[in-house]
Coordinates of C-alpha atoms in Angstrom, one line a residue:
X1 CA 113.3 131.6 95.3
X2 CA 113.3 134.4 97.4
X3 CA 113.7 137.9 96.3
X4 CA 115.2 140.2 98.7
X5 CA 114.9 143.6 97.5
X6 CA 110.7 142.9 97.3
X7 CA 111.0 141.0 101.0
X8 CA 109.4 142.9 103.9
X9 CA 110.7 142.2 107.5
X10 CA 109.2 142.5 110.2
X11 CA 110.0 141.9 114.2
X12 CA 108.2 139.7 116.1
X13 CA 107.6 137.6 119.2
X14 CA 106.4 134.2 119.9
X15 CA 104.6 133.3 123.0
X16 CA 103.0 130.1 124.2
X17 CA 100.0 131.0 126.2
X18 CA 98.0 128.9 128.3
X19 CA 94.7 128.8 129.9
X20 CA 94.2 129.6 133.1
X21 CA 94.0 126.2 135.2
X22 CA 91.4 127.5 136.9
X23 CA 88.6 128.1 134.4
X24 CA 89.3 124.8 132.6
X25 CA 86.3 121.9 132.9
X26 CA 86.8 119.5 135.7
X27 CA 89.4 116.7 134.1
X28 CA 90.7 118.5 131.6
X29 CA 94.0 119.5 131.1
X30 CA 94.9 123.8 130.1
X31 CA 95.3 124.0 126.5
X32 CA 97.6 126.1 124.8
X33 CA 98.4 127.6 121.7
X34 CA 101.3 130.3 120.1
X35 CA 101.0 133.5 119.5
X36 CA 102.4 136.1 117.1
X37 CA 103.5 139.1 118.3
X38 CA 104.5 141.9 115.8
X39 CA 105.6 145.4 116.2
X40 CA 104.4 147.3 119.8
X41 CA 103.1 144.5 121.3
X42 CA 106.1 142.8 121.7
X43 CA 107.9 142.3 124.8
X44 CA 104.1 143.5 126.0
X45 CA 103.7 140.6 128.4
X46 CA 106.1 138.5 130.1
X47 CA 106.0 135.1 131.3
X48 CA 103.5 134.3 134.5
X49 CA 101.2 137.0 133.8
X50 CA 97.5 136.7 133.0
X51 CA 96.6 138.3 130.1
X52 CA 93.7 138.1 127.5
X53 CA 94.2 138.5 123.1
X54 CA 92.6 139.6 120.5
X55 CA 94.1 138.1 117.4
X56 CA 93.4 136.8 113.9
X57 CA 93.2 132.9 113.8
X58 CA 95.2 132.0 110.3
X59 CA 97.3 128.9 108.7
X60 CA 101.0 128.9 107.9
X61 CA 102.5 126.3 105.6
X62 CA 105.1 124.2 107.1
X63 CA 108.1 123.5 104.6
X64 CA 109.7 120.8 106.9
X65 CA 106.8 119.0 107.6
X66 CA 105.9 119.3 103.9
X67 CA 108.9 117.6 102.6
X68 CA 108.6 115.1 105.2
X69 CA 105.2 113.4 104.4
X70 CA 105.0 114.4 100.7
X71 CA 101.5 116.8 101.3
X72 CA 100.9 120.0 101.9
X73 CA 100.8 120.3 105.8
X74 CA 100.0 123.4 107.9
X75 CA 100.4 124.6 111.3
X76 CA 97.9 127.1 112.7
X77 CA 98.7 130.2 114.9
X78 CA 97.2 133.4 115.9
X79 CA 98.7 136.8 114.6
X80 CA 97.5 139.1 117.6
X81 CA 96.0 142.7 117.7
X82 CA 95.9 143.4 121.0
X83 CA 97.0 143.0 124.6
X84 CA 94.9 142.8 127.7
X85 CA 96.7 142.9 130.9
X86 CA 94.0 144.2 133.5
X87 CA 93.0 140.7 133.7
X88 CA 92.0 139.2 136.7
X89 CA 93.8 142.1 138.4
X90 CA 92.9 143.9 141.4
X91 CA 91.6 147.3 141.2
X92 CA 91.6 149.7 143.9
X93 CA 89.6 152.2 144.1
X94 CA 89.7 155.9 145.9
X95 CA 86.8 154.6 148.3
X96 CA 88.9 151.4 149.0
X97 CA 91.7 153.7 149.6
X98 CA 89.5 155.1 152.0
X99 CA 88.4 152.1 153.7
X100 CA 92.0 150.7 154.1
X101 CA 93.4 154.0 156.0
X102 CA 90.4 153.7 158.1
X103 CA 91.1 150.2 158.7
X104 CA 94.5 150.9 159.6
X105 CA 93.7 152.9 162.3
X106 CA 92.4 150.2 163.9
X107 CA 94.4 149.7 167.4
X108 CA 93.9 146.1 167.1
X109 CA 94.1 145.8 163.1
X110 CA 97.4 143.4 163.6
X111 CA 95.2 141.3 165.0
X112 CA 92.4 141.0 163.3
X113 CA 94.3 140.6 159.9
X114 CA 96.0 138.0 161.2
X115 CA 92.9 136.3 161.9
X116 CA 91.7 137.0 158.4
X117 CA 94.5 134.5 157.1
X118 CA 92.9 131.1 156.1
X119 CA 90.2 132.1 158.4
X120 CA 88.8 128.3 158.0
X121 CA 91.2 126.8 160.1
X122 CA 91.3 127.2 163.0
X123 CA 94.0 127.9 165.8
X124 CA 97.5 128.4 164.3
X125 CA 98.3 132.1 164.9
X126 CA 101.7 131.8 164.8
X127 CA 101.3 130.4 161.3
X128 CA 99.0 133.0 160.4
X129 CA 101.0 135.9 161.3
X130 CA 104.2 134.2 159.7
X131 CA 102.2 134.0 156.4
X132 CA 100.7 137.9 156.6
X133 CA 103.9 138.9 156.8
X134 CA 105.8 137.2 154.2
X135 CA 102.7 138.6 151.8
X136 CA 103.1 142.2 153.2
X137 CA 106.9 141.7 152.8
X138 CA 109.8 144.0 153.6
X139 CA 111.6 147.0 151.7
X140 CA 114.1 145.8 149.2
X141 CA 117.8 147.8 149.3
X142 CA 120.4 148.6 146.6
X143 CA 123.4 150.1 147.5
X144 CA 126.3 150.4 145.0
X145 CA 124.9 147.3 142.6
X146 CA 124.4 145.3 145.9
X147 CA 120.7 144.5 146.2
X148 CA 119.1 143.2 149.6
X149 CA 116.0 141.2 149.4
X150 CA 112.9 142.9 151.1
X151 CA 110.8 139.3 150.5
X152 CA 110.0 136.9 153.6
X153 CA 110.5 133.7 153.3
X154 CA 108.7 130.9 155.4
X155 CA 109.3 127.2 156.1
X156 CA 105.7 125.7 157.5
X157 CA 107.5 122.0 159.1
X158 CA 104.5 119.9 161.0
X159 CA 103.4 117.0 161.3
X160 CA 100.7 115.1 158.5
X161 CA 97.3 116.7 158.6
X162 CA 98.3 120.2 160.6
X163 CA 96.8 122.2 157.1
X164 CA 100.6 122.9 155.5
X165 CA 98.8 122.4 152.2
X166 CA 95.8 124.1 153.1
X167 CA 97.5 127.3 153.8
X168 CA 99.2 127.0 150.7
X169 CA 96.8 126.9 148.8
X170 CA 94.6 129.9 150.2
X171 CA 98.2 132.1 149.9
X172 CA 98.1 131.2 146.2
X173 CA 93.9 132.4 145.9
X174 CA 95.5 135.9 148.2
X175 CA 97.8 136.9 146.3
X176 CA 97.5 139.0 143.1
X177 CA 100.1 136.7 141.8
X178 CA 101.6 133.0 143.2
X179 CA 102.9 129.8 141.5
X180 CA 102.2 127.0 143.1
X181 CA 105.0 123.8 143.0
X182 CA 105.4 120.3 144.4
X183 CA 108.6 118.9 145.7
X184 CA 107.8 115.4 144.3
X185 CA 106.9 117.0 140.9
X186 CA 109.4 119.7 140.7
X187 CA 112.8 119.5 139.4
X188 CA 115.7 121.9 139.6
X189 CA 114.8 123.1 136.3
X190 CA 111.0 123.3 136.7
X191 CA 111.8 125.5 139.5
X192 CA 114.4 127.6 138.7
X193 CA 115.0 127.6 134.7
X194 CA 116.1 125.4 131.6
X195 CA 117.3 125.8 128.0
X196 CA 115.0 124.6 124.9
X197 CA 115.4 124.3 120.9
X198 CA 112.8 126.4 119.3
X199 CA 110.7 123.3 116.8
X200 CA 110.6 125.8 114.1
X201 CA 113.8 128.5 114.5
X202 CA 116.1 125.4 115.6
X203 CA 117.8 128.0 118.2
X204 CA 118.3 127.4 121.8
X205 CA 116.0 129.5 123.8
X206 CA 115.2 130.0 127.5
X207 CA 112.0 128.8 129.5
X208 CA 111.8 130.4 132.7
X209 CA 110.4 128.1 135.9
X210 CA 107.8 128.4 138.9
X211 CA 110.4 131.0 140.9
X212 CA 111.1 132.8 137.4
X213 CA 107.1 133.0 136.9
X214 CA 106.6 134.1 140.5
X215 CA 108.6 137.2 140.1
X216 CA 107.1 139.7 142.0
X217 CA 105.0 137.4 143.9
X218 CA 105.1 134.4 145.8
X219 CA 106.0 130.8 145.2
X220 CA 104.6 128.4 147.1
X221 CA 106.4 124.9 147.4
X222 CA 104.4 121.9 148.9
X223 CA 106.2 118.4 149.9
X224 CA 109.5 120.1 150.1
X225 CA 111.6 117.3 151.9
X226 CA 110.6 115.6 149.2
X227 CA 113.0 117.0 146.4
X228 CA 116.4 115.7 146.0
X229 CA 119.2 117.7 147.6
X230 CA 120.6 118.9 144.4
X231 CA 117.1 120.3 143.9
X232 CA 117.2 121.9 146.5
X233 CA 120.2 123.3 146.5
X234 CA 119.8 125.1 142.8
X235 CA 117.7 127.4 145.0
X236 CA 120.2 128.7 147.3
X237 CA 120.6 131.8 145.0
X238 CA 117.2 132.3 143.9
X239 CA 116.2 132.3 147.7
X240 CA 119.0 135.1 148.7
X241 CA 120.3 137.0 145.9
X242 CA 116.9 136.3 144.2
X243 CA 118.5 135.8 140.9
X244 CA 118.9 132.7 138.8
X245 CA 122.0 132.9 136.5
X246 CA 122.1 130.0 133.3
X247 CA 125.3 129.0 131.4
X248 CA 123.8 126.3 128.6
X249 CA 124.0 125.8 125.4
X250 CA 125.8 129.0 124.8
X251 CA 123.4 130.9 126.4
X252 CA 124.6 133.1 129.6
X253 CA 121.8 135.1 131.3
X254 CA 120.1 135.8 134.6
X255 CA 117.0 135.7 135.2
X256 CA 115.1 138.1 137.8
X257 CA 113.3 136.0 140.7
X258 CA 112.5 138.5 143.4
X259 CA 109.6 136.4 145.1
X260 CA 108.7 135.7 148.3
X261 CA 109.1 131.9 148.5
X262 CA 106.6 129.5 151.3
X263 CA 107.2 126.3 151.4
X264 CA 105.8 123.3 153.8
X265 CA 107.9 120.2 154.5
X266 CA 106.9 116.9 156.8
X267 CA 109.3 115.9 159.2
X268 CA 111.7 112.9 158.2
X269 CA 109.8 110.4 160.6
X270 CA 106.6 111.2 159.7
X271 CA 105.4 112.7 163.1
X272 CA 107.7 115.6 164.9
X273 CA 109.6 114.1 167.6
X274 CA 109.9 117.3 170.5
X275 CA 112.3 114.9 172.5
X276 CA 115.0 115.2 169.5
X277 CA 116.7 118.3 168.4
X278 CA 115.6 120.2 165.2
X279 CA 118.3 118.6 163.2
X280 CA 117.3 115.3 164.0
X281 CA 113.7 115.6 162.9
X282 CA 114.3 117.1 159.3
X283 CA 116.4 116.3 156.5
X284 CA 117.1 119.6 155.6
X285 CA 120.5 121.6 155.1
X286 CA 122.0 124.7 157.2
X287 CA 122.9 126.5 154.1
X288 CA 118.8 126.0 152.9
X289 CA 117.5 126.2 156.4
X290 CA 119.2 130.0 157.0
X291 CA 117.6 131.1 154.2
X292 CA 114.4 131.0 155.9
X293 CA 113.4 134.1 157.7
X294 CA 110.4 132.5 159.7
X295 CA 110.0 128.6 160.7
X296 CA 106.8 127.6 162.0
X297 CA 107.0 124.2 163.7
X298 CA 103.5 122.9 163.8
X299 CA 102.6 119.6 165.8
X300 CA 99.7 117.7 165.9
X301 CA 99.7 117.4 170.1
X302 CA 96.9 114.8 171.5
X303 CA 94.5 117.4 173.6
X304 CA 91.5 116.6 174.7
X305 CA 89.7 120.0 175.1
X306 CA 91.8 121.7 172.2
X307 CA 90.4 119.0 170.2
X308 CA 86.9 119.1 171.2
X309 CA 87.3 123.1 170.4
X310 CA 88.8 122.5 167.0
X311 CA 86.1 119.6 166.0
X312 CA 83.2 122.3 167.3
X313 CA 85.4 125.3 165.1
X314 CA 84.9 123.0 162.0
X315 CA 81.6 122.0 162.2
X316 CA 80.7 125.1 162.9
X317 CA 81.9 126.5 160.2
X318 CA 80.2 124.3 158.0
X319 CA 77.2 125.1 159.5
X320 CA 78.1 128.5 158.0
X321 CA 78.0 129.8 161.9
X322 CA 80.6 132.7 162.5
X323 CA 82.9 133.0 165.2
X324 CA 81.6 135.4 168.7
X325 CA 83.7 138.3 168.9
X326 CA 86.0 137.3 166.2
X327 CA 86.3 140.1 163.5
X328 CA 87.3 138.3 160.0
X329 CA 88.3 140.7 156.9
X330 CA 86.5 140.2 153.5
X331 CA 88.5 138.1 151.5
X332 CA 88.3 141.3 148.6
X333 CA 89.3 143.6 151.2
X334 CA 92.1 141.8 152.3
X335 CA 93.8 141.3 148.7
X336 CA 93.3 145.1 148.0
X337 CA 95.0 146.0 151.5
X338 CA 97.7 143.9 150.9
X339 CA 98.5 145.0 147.6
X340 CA 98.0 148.8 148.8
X341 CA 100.3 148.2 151.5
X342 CA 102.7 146.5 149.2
X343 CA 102.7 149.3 146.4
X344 CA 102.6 152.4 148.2
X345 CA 104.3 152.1 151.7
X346 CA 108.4 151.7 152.0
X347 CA 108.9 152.0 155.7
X348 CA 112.2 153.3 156.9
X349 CA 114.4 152.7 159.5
X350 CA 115.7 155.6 162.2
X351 CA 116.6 155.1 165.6
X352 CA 117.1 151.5 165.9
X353 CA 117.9 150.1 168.7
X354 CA 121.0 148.2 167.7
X355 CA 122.0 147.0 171.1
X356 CA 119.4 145.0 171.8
X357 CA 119.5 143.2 168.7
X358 CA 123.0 142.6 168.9
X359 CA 122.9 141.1 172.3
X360 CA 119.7 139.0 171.2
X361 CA 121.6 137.9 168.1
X362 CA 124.9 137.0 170.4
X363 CA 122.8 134.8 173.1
X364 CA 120.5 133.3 169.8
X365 CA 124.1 132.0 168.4
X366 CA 125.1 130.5 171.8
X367 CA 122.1 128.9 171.8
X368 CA 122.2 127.4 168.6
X369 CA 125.4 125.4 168.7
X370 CA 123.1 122.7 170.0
X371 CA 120.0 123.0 169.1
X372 CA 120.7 122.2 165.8
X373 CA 119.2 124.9 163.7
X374 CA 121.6 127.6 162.2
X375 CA 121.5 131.1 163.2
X376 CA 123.3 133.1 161.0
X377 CA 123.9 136.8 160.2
X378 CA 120.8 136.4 157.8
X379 CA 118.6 136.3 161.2
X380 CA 119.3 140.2 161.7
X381 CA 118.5 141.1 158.2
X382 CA 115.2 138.8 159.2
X383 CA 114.8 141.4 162.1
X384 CA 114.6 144.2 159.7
X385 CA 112.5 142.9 157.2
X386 CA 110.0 141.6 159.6
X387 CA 109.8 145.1 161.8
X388 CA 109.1 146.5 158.3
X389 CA 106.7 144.4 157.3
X390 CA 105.0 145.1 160.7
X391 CA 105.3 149.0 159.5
X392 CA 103.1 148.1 156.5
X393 CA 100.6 146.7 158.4
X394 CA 99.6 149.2 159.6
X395 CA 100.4 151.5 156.7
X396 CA 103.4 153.8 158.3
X397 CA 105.9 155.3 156.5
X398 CA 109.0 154.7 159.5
X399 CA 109.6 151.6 161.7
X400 CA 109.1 152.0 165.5
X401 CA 110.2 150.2 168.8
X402 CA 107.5 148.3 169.1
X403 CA 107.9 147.4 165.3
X404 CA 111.2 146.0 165.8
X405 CA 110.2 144.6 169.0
X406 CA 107.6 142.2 167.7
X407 CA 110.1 141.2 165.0
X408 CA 112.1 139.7 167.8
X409 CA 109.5 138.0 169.3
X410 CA 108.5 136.8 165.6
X411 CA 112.4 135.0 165.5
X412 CA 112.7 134.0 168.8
X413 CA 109.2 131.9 168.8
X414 CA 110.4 130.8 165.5
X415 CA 113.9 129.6 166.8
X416 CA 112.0 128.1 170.5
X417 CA 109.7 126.3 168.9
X418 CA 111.9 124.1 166.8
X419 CA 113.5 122.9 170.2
X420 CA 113.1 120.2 172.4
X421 CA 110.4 120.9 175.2
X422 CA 113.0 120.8 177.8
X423 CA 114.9 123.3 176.4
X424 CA 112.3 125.3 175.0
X425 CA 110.6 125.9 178.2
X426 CA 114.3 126.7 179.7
X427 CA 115.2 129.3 176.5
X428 CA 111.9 131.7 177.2
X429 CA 113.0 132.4 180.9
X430 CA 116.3 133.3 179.4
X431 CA 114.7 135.6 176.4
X432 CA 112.2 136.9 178.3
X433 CA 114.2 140.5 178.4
X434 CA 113.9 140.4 174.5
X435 CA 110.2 140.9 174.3
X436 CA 108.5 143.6 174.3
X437 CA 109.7 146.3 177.1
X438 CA 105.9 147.0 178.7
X439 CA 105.0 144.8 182.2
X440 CA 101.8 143.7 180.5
X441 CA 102.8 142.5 177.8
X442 CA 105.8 140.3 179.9
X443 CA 102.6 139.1 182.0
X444 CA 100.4 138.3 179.4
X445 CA 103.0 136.1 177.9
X446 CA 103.8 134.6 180.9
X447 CA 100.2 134.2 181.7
X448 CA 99.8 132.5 178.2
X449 CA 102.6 129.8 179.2
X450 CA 100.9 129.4 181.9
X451 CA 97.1 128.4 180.6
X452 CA 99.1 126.4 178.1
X453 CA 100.4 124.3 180.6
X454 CA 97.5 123.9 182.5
X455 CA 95.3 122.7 179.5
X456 CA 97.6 120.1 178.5
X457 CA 98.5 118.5 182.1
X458 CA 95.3 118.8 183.8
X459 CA 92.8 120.1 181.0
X460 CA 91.5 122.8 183.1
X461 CA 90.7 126.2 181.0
X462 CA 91.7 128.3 184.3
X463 CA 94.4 129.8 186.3
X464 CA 94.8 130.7 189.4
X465 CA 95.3 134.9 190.4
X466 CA 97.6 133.5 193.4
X467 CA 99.7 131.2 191.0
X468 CA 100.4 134.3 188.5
X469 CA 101.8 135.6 191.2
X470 CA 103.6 133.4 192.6
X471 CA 105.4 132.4 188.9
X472 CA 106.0 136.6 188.4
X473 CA 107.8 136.5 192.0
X474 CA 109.7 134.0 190.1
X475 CA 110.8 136.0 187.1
X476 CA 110.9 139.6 190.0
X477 CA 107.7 141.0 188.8
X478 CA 104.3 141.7 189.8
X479 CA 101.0 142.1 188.9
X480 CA 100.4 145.5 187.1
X481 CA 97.8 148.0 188.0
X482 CA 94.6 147.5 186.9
X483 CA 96.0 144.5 184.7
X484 CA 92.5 143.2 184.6
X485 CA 91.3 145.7 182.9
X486 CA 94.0 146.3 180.6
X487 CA 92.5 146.2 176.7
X488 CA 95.1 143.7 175.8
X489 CA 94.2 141.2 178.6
X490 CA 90.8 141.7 177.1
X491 CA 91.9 141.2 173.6
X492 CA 94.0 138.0 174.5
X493 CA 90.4 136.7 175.2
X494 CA 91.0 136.3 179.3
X495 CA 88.5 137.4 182.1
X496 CA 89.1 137.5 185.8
X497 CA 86.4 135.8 187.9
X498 CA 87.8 138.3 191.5
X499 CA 85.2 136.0 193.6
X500 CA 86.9 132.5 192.5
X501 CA 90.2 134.6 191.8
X502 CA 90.2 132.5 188.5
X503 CA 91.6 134.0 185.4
X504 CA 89.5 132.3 182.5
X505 CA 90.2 132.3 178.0
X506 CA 87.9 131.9 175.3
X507 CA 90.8 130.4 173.2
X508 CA 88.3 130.2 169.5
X509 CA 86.7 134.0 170.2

């Protein structure tokens, strides 16, 4: 019998902690174990976070269990003292502080960072920069209890062996905090969140999933086409509104889920098929697809000197040989910059040039009506989040043009390279006024097309100076003074041989 006036009560907490998967013997599954929390400590740590406890190790005696098998049984559990929460997180120092404004001032510091993303694969920029940006991330708004997501979110679709799950992986070792999921092995409520009875309370409680775990961070999705479409679609708000509201059991909550969320799918034949639209090649839903700031289409196209580059790129890098002329960022480095970046800078927004965007929206929905991939108001919100995440590159405190420029570029080789070849190589004549305003850079895009072009017909690694021209006559434009010379023909890894009248790339240096 229990006396009630002698009782002492006392709050407390109970958490299931696990270990961390990756310090776990080869073969072996985590363990876990519950923990008590009483007094301060609770509500101390939340779900997803790595932490480390000092407690007391002791027995309880379990009534129910006792009754049931007729001995005394008992269920052990650890009472803790304290909370560690500095684990395995990043500390920045005042002379990393330091380093990172220097680095900043970098004029080619986009570039190199970039690079620095998975820097053992090789090609893929457009990847690359897609994935530095969703980890750098825009500037969340709330405006009279209407919140806009800051968070970038990226589809990687390609064909088998193009290093989806590669990149994955190396975002989840980048960040200070990711949850990795698999579309085969994830449900709707492994993802998002489900409703359990507590074994010894017998109340209904609630157990968050990878996106509720991933708050504040990034959750990374692999085999994605692979989850069933209701899956899928009990997403739709944590993707947007970056909530997750429950109604079980009597429980009605909502749960915070304000992560950036990458996921990688394989197209529905296996193998992309560029002579089909976009719609035709994935099995994927507008309302799911528009929620995507950034699609990177990624096809495994039969070259015979990109392959021989790529083959040389990989054994060399086992060889433990590094790249001429290519500047990579330490892998410590680049976790503190980015979580610098992320903390401290909140670019804002002044002077925009809303015209252009408009127009480049109005022509992008024309466009769209049969290409089969949705562009929806969501696309201009992309803008703005991407031109900030551009800001935080490079560690200012207000968006610029060329800021907002570059985001344009970012959605319009995102939206042309889900198209058919035909109509892809059709679209970038017709959005060529979208990119960036300066000559060069309109010529060195061109000239890109160009090389492109050449490698894959006649697998020559040269162009002409007469047929640049002749194509800019094309488009009304011309050569640029001193073009040759320009630092960002040089940093687009091209020389110009004036005897031959060659123009010439490095494309791995």
């Amino acid at each position: 019998v229990v006396n009630s006036s002698e009782t002492i009560y006392k709050d407390f907490q109970k958490l299931t902690v696990q270990e961390v998967p990756g310090t776990v013997p080869a073969g072996t599954l985590p363990r876990s174990k519950e923990i008590l929390l009483f007094y301060d400590l609770i509500d101390l740590a939340k779900p997803g976070e790595e932490i480390e406890i000092t407690g007391i190790y002791k027995n309880n005696f379990n009534v129910a269990l006792n009754v049931k098998n007729g001995f005394p049984v008992f269920f052990t559990v650890i009472e803790a003292v304290s909370i560690d929460k500095n684990v395995g997180k990043v500390e920045i120092t005042a002379e990393d502080i330091k380093d990172i404004k220097r680095f900043a001032k970098k004029p080619n510091a986009k570039n190199i960072l970039f690079n620095s993303i998975a820097p053992g694969i090789c090609g893929h920029f457009n990847v690359k920069r897609a994935i530095a940006l969703a980890l750098f991330g825009g500037v969340p708004k709330e405006k009279n209890n209407h919140r806009t997501r800051g968070d970038i979110n990226v589809l990687l679709l390609g064909d088998p062996g193009t290093a989806k799950s590669q990149f994955l992986r190396y975002v989840e070792k980048i960040s200070n905090r990711a949850v990795l999921a698999t579309g085969q092995g994830a449900s709707a409520v492994g993802l998002t969140a489900t409703v359990k009875r507590d074994p010894v309370l017998k109340e209904w409680t609630l157990e968050g999933g990878a996106l509720v775990l991933a708050d504040k961070g990034v959750c990374l999705i692999d085999e994605f086409d692979k989850m069933n479409e209701h899956d899928r679609t009990s997403i739709h708000e944590a993707m947007e509104q970056q909530s997750i509201s429950i109604s079980k059991a009597g429980i009605v909550a909502t749960l915070h889920a304000r992560c950036t969320v990458i996921a990688a799918a394989n197209p529905t034949r296996g193998i992309y098929n560029s002579s089909m639209t976009f719609a035709q090649n994935v099995n994927l839903s507008d309302p799911i697809l528009s929620r995507f700031d950034i699609l990177c289409v990624i096809k495994d196209i039969v070259d015979l000197k990109e392959d021989e580059m790529m083959a040389d790129y990989i054994l060399n890098s086992h060889e433990g040989k590094k790249q001429e002329g290519m500047e990579i960022l330490d892998h410590n480095f680049l976790r503190k910059y980015i979580l610098y970046a992320k903390t401290n800078i909140h670019p804002v927004f002044s002077n925009v040039n809303v015209e252009k965007i408009s127009n480049m929206y109005s022509d992008l929905r024309k466009e769209s009506i049969s290409s089969g991939l949705p562009i929806t108001v969501r696309h201009i919100e992309s803008i703005i989040r991407i031109s900030e995440a551009f800001a935080k590159i490079e560690l200012r405190s207000f968006v610029t043009f060329e800021d907002i420029d570059d985001a344009i570029s970012v959605v319009l080789d995102s939206f042309m390279g889900a198209q058919r070849y035909s109509v892809s190589k059709n679209m970038k004549k017709k959005f060529l006024k979208y990119f960036k305003k300066s000559n060069v850079d309109v010529v060195l895009f061109i000239l890109k097309e160009m090389f492109n072009e050449r490698l894959r017909a006649f697998n020559s690694h040269y162009v002409y100076g007469e047929e640049l021209q002749k194509q800019l006559k094309s488009y009304g434009l011309s050569i640029p003074n001193n073009f040759y010379e320009n630092k960002d023909f040089v940093d687009s890894r091209f020389r110009y041989e004036k005897k031959e009248d060659k123009i010439y790339r490095n494309i791995l240096n």
